[in-house]
mmCIF file of C-alpha atoms in Angstrom:
data_model
loop_
_atom_site.group_PDB
_atom_site.id
_atom_site.type_symbol
_atom_site.label_atom_id
_atom_site.label_comp_id
_atom_site.label_asym_id
_atom_site.label_seq_id
_atom_site.Cartn_x
_atom_site.Cartn_y
_atom_site.Cartn_z
ATOM 1 C CA MET G 1 21.216 -26.412 2.818
ATOM 2 C CA THR G 2 24.358 -27.870 1.277
ATOM 3 C CA GLY G 3 25.502 -24.514 -0.137
ATOM 4 C CA HIS G 4 23.841 -24.879 -3.548
ATOM 5 C CA ARG G 5 21.824 -21.773 -4.462
ATOM 6 C CA SER G 6 18.360 -22.401 -5.869
ATOM 7 C CA PRO G 7 17.212 -20.498 -8.992
ATOM 8 C CA ILE G 8 14.827 -18.518 -6.769
ATOM 9 C CA SER G 9 17.491 -17.411 -4.288
ATOM 10 C CA SER G 10 19.844 -16.630 -7.188
ATOM 11 C CA LEU G 11 17.194 -14.352 -8.723
ATOM 12 C CA LEU G 12 16.722 -12.491 -5.442
ATOM 13 C CA GLY G 13 20.459 -12.302 -4.926
ATOM 14 C CA SER G 14 20.986 -10.660 -8.322
ATOM 15 C CA PHE G 15 19.055 -7.561 -7.212
ATOM 16 C CA GLN G 16 21.588 -4.896 -6.185
ATOM 17 C CA MET G 17 20.440 -2.253 -3.729
ATOM 18 C CA LEU G 18 22.776 0.456 -2.422
ATOM 19 C CA PRO G 19 25.147 0.771 -5.416
ATOM 20 C CA VAL G 20 22.313 1.615 -7.831
ATOM 21 C CA SER G 21 19.898 3.617 -5.657
ATOM 22 C CA MET G 22 19.254 7.283 -6.427
ATOM 23 C CA ARG G 23 17.048 10.055 -5.093
ATOM 24 C CA TYR G 24 13.828 10.558 -7.021
ATOM 25 C CA SER G 25 14.812 14.167 -7.663
ATOM 26 C CA LEU G 26 17.734 12.768 -9.689
ATOM 27 C CA PHE G 27 16.046 9.688 -11.133
ATOM 28 C CA VAL G 28 13.092 11.392 -12.840
ATOM 29 C CA PRO G 29 15.007 14.091 -14.796
ATOM 30 C CA ARG G 30 17.582 11.486 -15.805
ATOM 31 C CA LEU G 31 14.784 9.218 -17.015
ATOM 32 C CA TYR G 32 13.291 12.100 -19.018
ATOM 33 C CA ASN G 33 16.671 12.921 -20.599
ATOM 34 C CA LEU G 34 17.256 9.244 -21.346
ATOM 35 C CA ALA G 35 13.911 9.089 -23.160
ATOM 36 C CA LYS G 36 14.804 12.168 -25.213
ATOM 37 C CA SER G 37 18.188 10.635 -26.110
ATOM 38 C CA LEU G 38 16.250 7.707 -27.588
ATOM 39 C CA GLY G 39 14.214 9.979 -29.834
ATOM 40 C CA PHE G 40 11.197 10.591 -27.604
ATOM 41 C CA GLU G 41 9.809 14.048 -28.428
ATOM 42 C CA GLN G 42 9.418 16.860 -25.920
ATOM 43 C CA GLY G 43 5.750 17.625 -25.298
ATOM 44 C CA LYS G 44 4.625 14.322 -26.813
ATOM 45 C CA ILE G 45 5.737 11.990 -24.036
ATOM 46 C CA MET G 46 2.947 10.477 -21.933
ATOM 47 C CA PRO G 47 4.257 9.004 -18.667
ATOM 48 C CA SER G 48 2.420 6.352 -16.701
ATOM 49 C CA ARG G 49 2.992 4.937 -13.251
ATOM 50 C CA ALA G 50 2.156 1.551 -11.786
ATOM 51 C CA PHE G 51 2.519 2.438 -8.115
ATOM 52 C CA CYS G 52 0.644 1.487 -4.988
ATOM 53 C CA SER G 53 -2.143 3.844 -3.931
ATOM 54 C CA ASP G 54 -0.408 5.019 -0.717
ATOM 55 C CA GLU G 55 0.030 8.749 -0.140
ATOM 56 C CA SER G 56 3.779 8.141 0.156
ATOM 57 C CA GLN G 57 3.810 7.675 -3.623
ATOM 58 C CA GLY G 58 2.571 11.229 -4.200
ATOM 59 C CA TYR G 59 6.023 12.835 -4.174
ATOM 60 C CA PRO G 60 7.316 10.661 -7.058
ATOM 61 C CA ILE G 61 4.127 11.443 -8.999
ATOM 62 C CA ILE G 62 4.650 15.195 -8.504
ATOM 63 C CA LEU G 63 8.219 14.895 -9.823
ATOM 64 C CA ILE G 64 7.049 12.905 -12.846
ATOM 65 C CA ALA G 65 4.492 15.624 -13.662
ATOM 66 C CA LYS G 66 7.121 18.334 -13.199
ATOM 67 C CA HIS G 67 9.735 16.806 -15.490
ATOM 68 C CA PHE G 68 7.528 15.199 -18.155
ATOM 69 C CA GLY G 69 5.036 18.057 -18.301
ATOM 70 C CA SER G 70 2.051 15.770 -17.802
ATOM 71 C CA PHE G 71 0.359 14.092 -14.900
ATOM 72 C CA PRO G 72 1.147 10.371 -15.288
ATOM 73 C CA PHE G 73 -1.511 7.902 -16.410
ATOM 74 C CA ASN G 74 -2.591 5.586 -13.573
ATOM 75 C CA HIS G 75 -1.327 2.184 -14.697
ATOM 76 C CA GLY G 76 -1.183 0.423 -11.349
ATOM 77 C CA LEU G 77 -3.047 -1.518 -8.701
ATOM 78 C CA VAL G 78 -2.436 -1.684 -4.956
ATOM 79 C CA GLY G 79 0.949 -3.212 -4.148
ATOM 80 C CA GLY G 80 2.597 -2.008 -7.371
ATOM 81 C CA VAL G 81 0.871 -4.480 -9.708
ATOM 82 C CA VAL G 82 0.612 -3.418 -13.365
ATOM 83 C CA ALA G 83 -2.991 -3.126 -14.622
ATOM 84 C CA THR G 84 -2.379 -4.693 -18.041
ATOM 85 C CA ASP G 85 -5.995 -4.157 -19.127
ATOM 86 C CA ARG G 86 -5.171 -0.424 -19.256
ATOM 87 C CA HIS G 87 -2.506 -0.789 -21.968
ATOM 88 C CA GLY G 88 -4.892 0.133 -24.769
ATOM 89 C CA PRO G 89 -6.357 3.299 -23.198
ATOM 90 C CA TYR G 90 -2.894 4.409 -22.075
ATOM 91 C CA ALA G 91 -1.313 3.971 -25.507
ATOM 92 C CA HIS G 92 -3.949 6.276 -27.018
ATOM 93 C CA HIS G 93 -2.988 9.140 -24.682
ATOM 94 C CA GLY G 94 0.445 9.923 -26.095
ATOM 95 C CA GLN G 95 2.795 9.659 -29.028
ATOM 96 C CA ASP G 96 5.787 8.425 -26.988
ATOM 97 C CA LEU G 97 5.256 6.314 -23.894
ATOM 98 C CA VAL G 98 7.290 6.025 -20.670
ATOM 99 C CA MET G 99 6.009 3.578 -18.050
ATOM 100 C CA ILE G 100 7.370 3.283 -14.509
ATOM 101 C CA GLN G 101 6.464 0.280 -12.353
ATOM 102 C CA ALA G 102 7.588 0.135 -8.742
ATOM 103 C CA SER G 103 6.630 -1.764 -5.643
ATOM 104 C CA HIS G 104 7.423 0.230 -2.534
ATOM 105 C CA VAL G 105 8.670 -0.257 1.003
ATOM 106 C CA GLY G 106 8.874 2.195 3.891
ATOM 107 C CA TYR G 107 12.069 2.845 5.800
ATOM 108 C CA ASP G 108 12.673 4.416 9.220
ATOM 109 C CA PRO G 109 16.187 5.952 9.233
ATOM 110 C CA LYS G 110 16.248 6.154 13.041
ATOM 111 C CA SER G 111 15.654 2.462 13.708
ATOM 112 C CA GLY G 112 16.988 1.184 10.383
ATOM 113 C CA ALA G 113 13.785 -0.837 9.903
ATOM 114 C CA PHE G 114 12.155 -1.510 6.544
ATOM 115 C CA GLY G 115 8.405 -1.980 6.194
ATOM 116 C CA VAL G 116 7.268 0.999 8.297
ATOM 117 C CA TYR G 117 6.421 4.590 7.392
ATOM 118 C CA ARG G 118 5.491 7.639 9.468
ATOM 119 C CA ARG G 119 1.940 8.783 8.636
ATOM 120 C CA LEU G 120 1.984 12.548 9.122
ATOM 121 C CA GLN G 121 -1.796 12.859 8.996
ATOM 122 C CA THR G 122 -2.442 10.466 11.897
ATOM 123 C CA GLU G 123 -3.167 11.844 15.376
ATOM 124 C CA HIS G 124 0.308 11.229 16.754
ATOM 125 C CA GLN G 125 2.165 10.785 13.448
ATOM 126 C CA GLU G 126 2.396 7.055 14.068
ATOM 127 C CA GLU G 127 4.480 4.630 12.048
ATOM 128 C CA THR G 128 2.447 1.929 10.320
ATOM 129 C CA THR G 129 3.210 -0.856 7.866
ATOM 130 C CA SER G 130 4.317 0.135 4.366
ATOM 131 C CA CYS G 131 3.523 -1.253 1.877
ATOM 132 C CA GLY G 132 0.372 -2.244 3.778
ATOM 133 C CA LYS G 133 -0.758 -4.599 1.013
ATOM 134 C CA ILE G 134 2.548 -6.454 0.975
ATOM 135 C CA CYS G 135 2.916 -6.544 4.765
ATOM 136 C CA GLY G 136 -0.680 -7.734 5.119
ATOM 137 C CA ALA G 137 -0.022 -10.549 2.664
ATOM 138 C CA LEU G 138 3.072 -11.602 4.627
ATOM 139 C CA ASP G 139 1.438 -11.853 8.053
ATOM 140 C CA ARG G 140 0.080 -15.402 7.792
ATOM 141 C CA TYR G 141 3.343 -16.715 6.340
ATOM 142 C CA LEU G 142 5.443 -15.061 9.036
ATOM 143 C CA ASP G 143 3.138 -16.572 11.659
ATOM 144 C CA ASP G 144 3.481 -20.026 10.094
ATOM 145 C CA TYR G 145 7.254 -19.697 10.041
ATOM 146 C CA ALA G 146 7.361 -18.529 13.665
ATOM 147 C CA PHE G 147 5.219 -21.542 14.674
ATOM 148 C CA ALA G 148 7.532 -23.942 12.831
ATOM 149 C CA LYS G 149 10.669 -22.442 14.386
ATOM 150 C CA SER G 150 9.183 -22.951 17.852
ATOM 151 C CA ASN G 151 7.619 -26.396 17.303
ATOM 152 C CA ILE G 152 10.471 -28.270 15.695
ATOM 153 C CA LEU G 153 12.791 -29.335 18.503
ATOM 154 C CA LEU G 154 16.411 -30.465 18.351
ATOM 155 C CA ARG G 155 17.494 -32.733 21.199
ATOM 156 C CA LYS G 156 20.054 -35.333 22.178
ATOM 157 C CA GLY G 157 18.347 -38.683 22.745
ATOM 158 C CA GLU G 158 19.680 -41.900 24.218
ATOM 159 C CA THR G 159 21.297 -42.952 20.948
ATOM 160 C CA GLY G 160 22.185 -39.530 19.537
ATOM 161 C CA PRO G 161 20.574 -36.490 17.884
ATOM 162 C CA GLU G 162 16.816 -36.496 17.378
ATOM 163 C CA ILE G 163 14.336 -34.071 15.848
ATOM 164 C CA VAL G 164 10.824 -33.702 17.303
ATOM 165 C CA ILE G 165 8.245 -32.277 14.888
ATOM 166 C CA ASP G 166 4.709 -31.109 15.692
ATOM 167 C CA ASN G 167 2.106 -33.352 14.013
ATOM 168 C CA GLN G 168 0.666 -30.475 12.018
ATOM 169 C CA LEU G 169 4.027 -29.645 10.498
ATOM 170 C CA HIS G 170 4.984 -33.092 9.254
ATOM 171 C CA ASN G 171 1.605 -33.628 7.585
ATOM 172 C CA ALA G 172 2.568 -33.067 3.954
ATOM 173 C CA ASP G 173 -1.014 -33.597 2.719
ATOM 174 C CA ARG G 174 -2.252 -30.253 4.059
ATOM 175 C CA ASN G 175 -3.565 -27.891 1.373
ATOM 176 C CA GLN G 176 -2.488 -24.747 3.264
ATOM 177 C CA GLY G 177 0.389 -23.635 5.423
ATOM 178 C CA LEU G 178 4.097 -24.304 5.797
ATOM 179 C CA ILE G 179 5.037 -27.702 4.361
ATOM 180 C CA LEU G 180 8.316 -29.257 5.433
ATOM 181 C CA LYS G 181 10.575 -30.978 2.910
ATOM 182 C CA MET G 182 10.838 -34.018 5.145
ATOM 183 C CA GLU G 183 13.341 -35.793 2.898
ATOM 184 C CA ASP G 184 15.834 -32.977 3.588
ATOM 185 C CA ILE G 185 15.273 -32.967 7.339
ATOM 186 C CA VAL G 186 14.775 -36.548 8.600
ATOM 187 C CA GLU G 187 15.905 -40.059 7.710
ATOM 188 C CA MET G 188 13.672 -41.837 5.186
ATOM 189 C CA ASP G 189 13.036 -45.560 4.675
ATOM 190 C CA SER G 190 13.496 -47.445 1.409
ATOM 191 C CA THR G 191 9.989 -46.455 0.266
ATOM 192 C CA GLY G 192 10.623 -42.740 0.775
ATOM 193 C CA ASN G 193 8.652 -42.358 3.998
ATOM 194 C CA PRO G 194 10.015 -40.736 7.181
ATOM 195 C CA ILE G 195 11.261 -43.176 9.826
ATOM 196 C CA VAL G 196 9.332 -42.488 13.036
ATOM 197 C CA ARG G 197 11.270 -43.188 16.232
ATOM 198 C CA HIS G 198 8.541 -42.300 18.735
ATOM 199 C CA SER G 199 4.910 -41.194 18.445
ATOM 200 C CA LEU G 200 3.863 -38.658 21.059
ATOM 201 C CA SER G 201 0.465 -37.072 21.734
ATOM 202 C CA THR G 202 1.047 -33.985 19.546
ATOM 203 C CA SER G 203 4.315 -34.750 17.791
ATOM 204 C CA LYS G 204 6.637 -37.417 16.448
ATOM 205 C CA THR G 205 10.350 -38.030 16.920
ATOM 206 C CA PHE G 206 12.645 -38.711 13.949
ATOM 207 C CA LEU G 207 16.334 -39.158 13.294
ATOM 208 C CA PRO G 208 17.850 -36.128 11.537
ATOM 209 C CA SER G 209 18.954 -36.594 7.941
ATOM 210 C CA SER G 210 22.630 -36.561 7.032
ATOM 211 C CA ALA G 211 22.051 -33.224 5.260
ATOM 212 C CA LEU G 212 20.612 -31.680 8.429
ATOM 213 C CA LEU G 213 23.435 -33.117 10.539
ATOM 214 C CA ASP G 214 25.933 -31.627 8.114
ATOM 215 C CA HIS G 215 24.202 -28.245 8.362
ATOM 216 C CA LEU G 216 24.230 -28.484 12.186
ATOM 217 C CA LYS G 217 27.740 -29.901 12.539
ATOM 218 C CA ALA G 218 28.774 -26.998 14.799
ATOM 219 C CA TYR G 219 25.562 -27.209 16.827
ATOM 220 C CA GLU G 220 25.652 -28.468 20.426
ATOM 221 C CA TRP G 221 22.763 -30.920 20.864
ATOM 222 C CA LYS G 222 21.159 -30.718 24.297
ATOM 223 C CA ALA G 223 19.590 -33.580 26.258
ATOM 224 C CA GLY G 224 16.111 -33.522 27.770
ATOM 225 C CA LYS G 225 13.467 -31.542 25.905
ATOM 226 C CA GLY G 226 16.077 -29.975 23.646
ATOM 227 C CA GLU G 227 15.473 -26.567 22.098
ATOM 228 C CA PRO G 228 13.584 -25.089 19.123
ATOM 229 C CA ILE G 229 15.238 -25.220 15.722
ATOM 230 C CA GLY G 230 14.791 -21.444 15.417
ATOM 231 C CA GLU G 231 16.915 -19.764 12.756
ATOM 232 C CA HIS G 232 18.339 -23.138 11.718
ATOM 233 C CA LEU G 233 15.102 -23.691 9.766
ATOM 234 C CA LEU G 234 16.387 -22.571 6.377
ATOM 235 C CA PRO G 235 14.288 -21.591 3.323
ATOM 236 C CA ASP G 236 15.380 -24.705 1.412
ATOM 237 C CA MET G 237 13.772 -26.900 4.106
ATOM 238 C CA PHE G 238 10.149 -25.916 3.457
ATOM 239 C CA PHE G 239 7.646 -24.332 1.108
ATOM 240 C CA PHE G 240 4.148 -22.885 1.387
ATOM 241 C CA ARG G 241 0.768 -23.909 0.059
ATOM 242 C CA ARG G 242 -2.192 -21.567 0.067
ATOM 243 C CA GLN G 243 -5.583 -21.671 -1.629
ATOM 244 C CA THR G 244 -5.845 -18.465 -3.643
ATOM 245 C CA ALA G 245 -7.767 -17.267 -6.671
ATOM 246 C CA MET G 246 -5.031 -18.352 -9.076
ATOM 247 C CA GLN G 247 -7.262 -17.913 -12.097
ATOM 248 C CA GLN G 248 -8.015 -14.278 -11.279
ATOM 249 C CA GLU G 249 -5.176 -12.342 -12.906
ATOM 250 C CA GLU G 250 -4.587 -8.964 -11.239
ATOM 251 C CA GLY G 251 -7.320 -9.765 -8.730
ATOM 252 C CA ARG G 252 -7.342 -9.852 -4.947
ATOM 253 C CA ASP G 253 -4.676 -12.539 -4.588
ATOM 254 C CA HIS G 254 -2.420 -11.500 -7.481
ATOM 255 C CA LEU G 255 0.356 -10.078 -5.310
ATOM 256 C CA GLU G 256 0.287 -13.108 -3.020
ATOM 257 C CA ASN G 257 0.529 -15.415 -6.022
ATOM 258 C CA ASN G 258 3.541 -13.394 -7.203
ATOM 259 C CA LEU G 259 5.309 -14.035 -3.901
ATOM 260 C CA ILE G 260 4.360 -17.527 -2.768
ATOM 261 C CA ASP G 261 7.179 -19.354 -4.601
ATOM 262 C CA VAL G 262 9.801 -17.110 -2.996
ATOM 263 C CA MET G 263 8.016 -16.848 0.347
ATOM 264 C CA PRO G 264 10.482 -19.119 2.229
ATOM 265 C CA HIS G 265 13.258 -16.688 1.303
ATOM 266 C CA ILE G 266 11.077 -13.703 2.251
ATOM 267 C CA VAL G 267 10.098 -14.920 5.741
ATOM 268 C CA THR G 268 13.675 -15.919 6.586
ATOM 269 C CA SER G 269 15.218 -12.642 5.398
ATOM 270 C CA ASP G 270 16.335 -9.876 7.751
ATOM 271 C CA SER G 271 13.752 -7.495 6.218
ATOM 272 C CA PRO G 272 10.759 -9.462 4.888
ATOM 273 C CA ALA G 273 8.883 -6.363 3.623
ATOM 274 C CA LEU G 274 11.922 -5.220 1.635
ATOM 275 C CA THR G 275 12.556 -8.671 0.165
ATOM 276 C CA ALA G 276 8.875 -9.057 -0.754
ATOM 277 C CA ALA G 277 8.746 -5.665 -2.490
ATOM 278 C CA GLN G 278 11.910 -6.541 -4.375
ATOM 279 C CA ALA G 279 10.516 -9.915 -5.460
ATOM 280 C CA ASN G 280 7.210 -8.404 -6.572
ATOM 281 C CA THR G 281 9.068 -5.856 -8.705
ATOM 282 C CA GLN G 282 11.031 -8.645 -10.388
ATOM 283 C CA VAL G 283 7.953 -10.779 -11.054
ATOM 284 C CA GLU G 284 5.879 -7.837 -12.289
ATOM 285 C CA PHE G 285 8.536 -6.683 -14.749
ATOM 286 C CA ASP G 286 8.812 -10.147 -16.289
ATOM 287 C CA ARG G 287 5.024 -10.480 -16.502
ATOM 288 C CA ALA G 288 4.149 -6.969 -17.672
ATOM 289 C CA PHE G 289 6.827 -6.574 -20.326
ATOM 290 C CA ARG G 290 5.489 -9.669 -22.118
ATOM 291 C CA THR G 291 2.031 -8.115 -22.269
ATOM 292 C CA ILE G 292 3.529 -4.915 -23.690
ATOM 293 C CA VAL G 293 5.393 -6.852 -26.391
ATOM 294 C CA GLN G 294 2.170 -8.556 -27.476
ATOM 295 C CA HIS G 295 -0.206 -5.573 -27.355
ATOM 296 C CA ASP G 296 -1.156 -4.064 -30.716
ATOM 297 C CA ALA G 297 -1.703 -0.581 -29.225
ATOM 298 C CA TYR G 298 2.058 -0.151 -28.749
ATOM 299 C CA ARG G 299 3.018 -0.972 -32.334
ATOM 300 C CA GLY G 300 4.702 1.903 -34.168
ATOM 301 C CA LYS G 301 5.318 3.840 -30.937
ATOM 302 C CA ASN G 302 8.361 4.655 -28.864
ATOM 303 C CA VAL G 303 7.996 2.767 -25.588
ATOM 304 C CA MET G 304 10.165 2.595 -22.473
ATOM 305 C CA PHE G 305 9.047 0.448 -19.544
ATOM 306 C CA VAL G 306 11.198 0.857 -16.410
ATOM 307 C CA SER G 307 10.764 -1.273 -13.319
ATOM 308 C CA GLY G 308 12.260 -0.773 -9.887
ATOM 309 C CA LEU G 309 11.727 -0.319 -6.172
ATOM 310 C CA ASN G 310 10.544 2.826 -4.380
ATOM 311 C CA VAL G 311 12.027 3.176 -0.890
ATOM 312 C CA ASP G 312 9.979 5.701 1.095
ATOM 313 C CA ILE G 313 12.195 7.188 3.793
ATOM 314 C CA SER G 314 9.888 8.361 6.570
ATOM 315 C CA PRO G 315 9.691 12.166 6.727
ATOM 316 C CA GLY G 316 11.260 13.798 9.737
ATOM 317 C CA LYS G 317 10.256 16.941 11.570
ATOM 318 C CA ASP G 318 9.207 19.779 9.232
ATOM 319 C CA GLN G 319 9.337 17.460 6.177
ATOM 320 C CA ARG G 320 6.094 17.178 4.236
ATOM 321 C CA PHE G 321 7.191 14.433 1.823
ATOM 322 C CA PRO G 322 9.397 11.340 2.066
ATOM 323 C CA LEU G 323 12.967 11.356 0.772
ATOM 324 C CA THR G 324 12.047 8.643 -1.708
ATOM 325 C CA LYS G 325 14.804 6.706 -3.450
ATOM 326 C CA PHE G 326 14.481 4.629 -6.600
ATOM 327 C CA ILE G 327 16.335 1.356 -7.097
ATOM 328 C CA PRO G 328 16.148 0.406 -10.800
ATOM 329 C CA TRP G 329 15.726 -3.244 -11.728
ATOM 330 C CA ALA G 330 15.270 -3.562 -15.507
ATOM 331 C CA ALA G 331 13.890 -1.802 -18.576
ATOM 332 C CA TYR G 332 12.250 -2.752 -21.856
ATOM 333 C CA VAL G 333 12.651 -0.300 -24.758
ATOM 334 C CA LYS G 334 11.003 -0.286 -28.186
ATOM 335 C CA ASP G 335 11.308 2.175 -31.082
ATOM 336 C CA THR G 336 8.762 3.192 -33.737
ATOM 337 C CA HIS G 337 10.048 0.447 -36.058
ATOM 338 C CA ASP G 338 9.259 -2.096 -33.313
ATOM 339 C CA ASN G 339 12.908 -2.928 -32.715
ATOM 340 C CA HIS G 340 13.216 -3.701 -29.035
ATOM 341 C CA TRP G 341 15.738 -4.579 -26.362
ATOM 342 C CA THR G 342 16.039 -5.139 -22.620
ATOM 343 C CA TRP G 343 18.414 -3.494 -20.172
ATOM 344 C CA GLU G 344 19.368 -5.445 -17.065
ATOM 345 C CA GLN G 345 19.954 -3.689 -13.752
ATOM 346 C CA THR G 346 23.579 -2.632 -14.135
ATOM 347 C CA GLU G 347 23.132 -1.428 -17.717
ATOM 348 C CA LEU G 348 19.947 0.470 -16.843
ATOM 349 C CA PHE G 349 21.659 2.190 -13.906
ATOM 350 C CA GLU G 350 24.644 3.147 -16.049
ATOM 351 C CA LYS G 351 22.403 4.626 -18.751
ATOM 352 C CA LEU G 352 20.433 6.620 -16.174
ATOM 353 C CA ASN G 353 23.535 7.755 -14.329
ATOM 354 C CA ALA G 354 25.108 8.976 -17.591
ATOM 355 C CA GLN G 355 22.240 11.453 -18.071
ATOM 356 C CA SER G 356 22.243 14.975 -16.694
ATOM 357 C CA PRO G 357 19.911 15.627 -13.736
ATOM 358 C CA ALA G 358 19.279 19.097 -15.220
ATOM 359 C CA ASN G 359 16.083 19.302 -17.263
ATOM 360 C CA PRO G 360 15.509 22.546 -19.171
ATOM 361 C CA ASP G 361 12.037 21.313 -20.175
ATOM 362 C CA LYS G 362 10.746 20.925 -16.618
ATOM 363 C CA VAL G 363 7.519 22.661 -15.687
ATOM 364 C CA ASP G 364 7.275 25.280 -12.937
ATOM 365 C CA LEU G 365 4.216 23.792 -11.277
ATOM 366 C CA GLU G 366 3.489 26.839 -9.125
ATOM 367 C CA SER G 367 3.483 29.128 -12.188
ATOM 368 C CA ALA G 368 1.406 26.649 -14.178
ATOM 369 C CA ILE G 369 -1.200 26.437 -11.414
ATOM 370 C CA GLN G 370 -1.246 30.221 -11.020
ATOM 371 C CA ALA G 371 -1.784 30.634 -14.769
ATOM 372 C CA MET G 372 -4.790 28.330 -14.549
ATOM 373 C CA GLU G 373 -6.190 30.323 -11.645
ATOM 374 C CA ASN G 374 -5.723 33.570 -13.579
ATOM 375 C CA ALA G 375 -7.305 32.289 -16.791
ATOM 376 C CA GLU G 376 -10.731 33.562 -17.788
ATOM 377 C CA GLU G 377 -13.472 31.347 -16.409
ATOM 378 C CA ILE G 378 -15.220 29.037 -18.857
ATOM 379 C CA LEU G 379 -18.867 28.508 -18.040
ATOM 380 C CA LEU G 380 -20.295 25.062 -18.664
ATOM 381 C CA PRO G 381 -23.465 24.901 -20.785
ATOM 382 C CA PHE G 382 -25.779 23.624 -18.055
#
């Protein structure tokens, strides 16, 4: 509120978008060539993907199969969460291992909106939420934020500016919902409690804090009922509490637990679905790479774990697949001697971009499928 960036907002702000994005048809062959430049052996590389289960993720999977010569191991849960209990089985499926983790978000190029995707198989090819898991998790928080924006009023009282807050919102003892940081919004007494000017039937009136007054120094306070705080309710003024299954790693509430600390920045962003997908990618990379480092099944193997964001551009007329783009975030790389290193976003992009998008090892999927159809039938011994 005073211009100081929190560690959370700094983390989100470090994620570049447009300068590092690339089409999947360029990203996948470059990733394959990058792996080979590190000593990964053609024909011995087993890819895996930790993607959401949406059909929009099929096109990236097809490209991975085409360029790596193998259908990728399913390493993911809905929302782009890494299934870390699959590390052992996955490591046994290949000599050299390339893992791709990506949360995803839909994009409508006509409206410029993130978080929607045209479903070609629906009756009228409707646009629906994408990623549905992420957007579904955001709904309650967006509703709470909308309620707070409408039920915190700024008005000019008899002695100067006042702030009227709904009783539910200034109750800091609630175990769920949007919790205001009252000390940043209203004047406090010597014991650290808010100074109440007036108690009304469903709300209380307070004097605004000096920090809030400084933030609103260009604001024109209005007499009477005043007006809702609206977009002046900044992410640093509140946080969220929610009862979730915190102890259940990779369970039903895992994605929500990934996001709740950054949720104030998500709900106040211009594109909440995009910001949430970005944040989940960042959290999942940090979490999953630590499990890879510690897992015995990866010892003595070449490993590359790449994390990023899939942006699914809704298909237009006569397009069967989305024009998916990949935005890399970070990578963890380990060689057979267990030397390892991490590439941050800019370095990872530069290493990918330095690779040729031409892949002489790519598989002609149509020919491969035709060869299977032409092969002599093998009868099962039943």
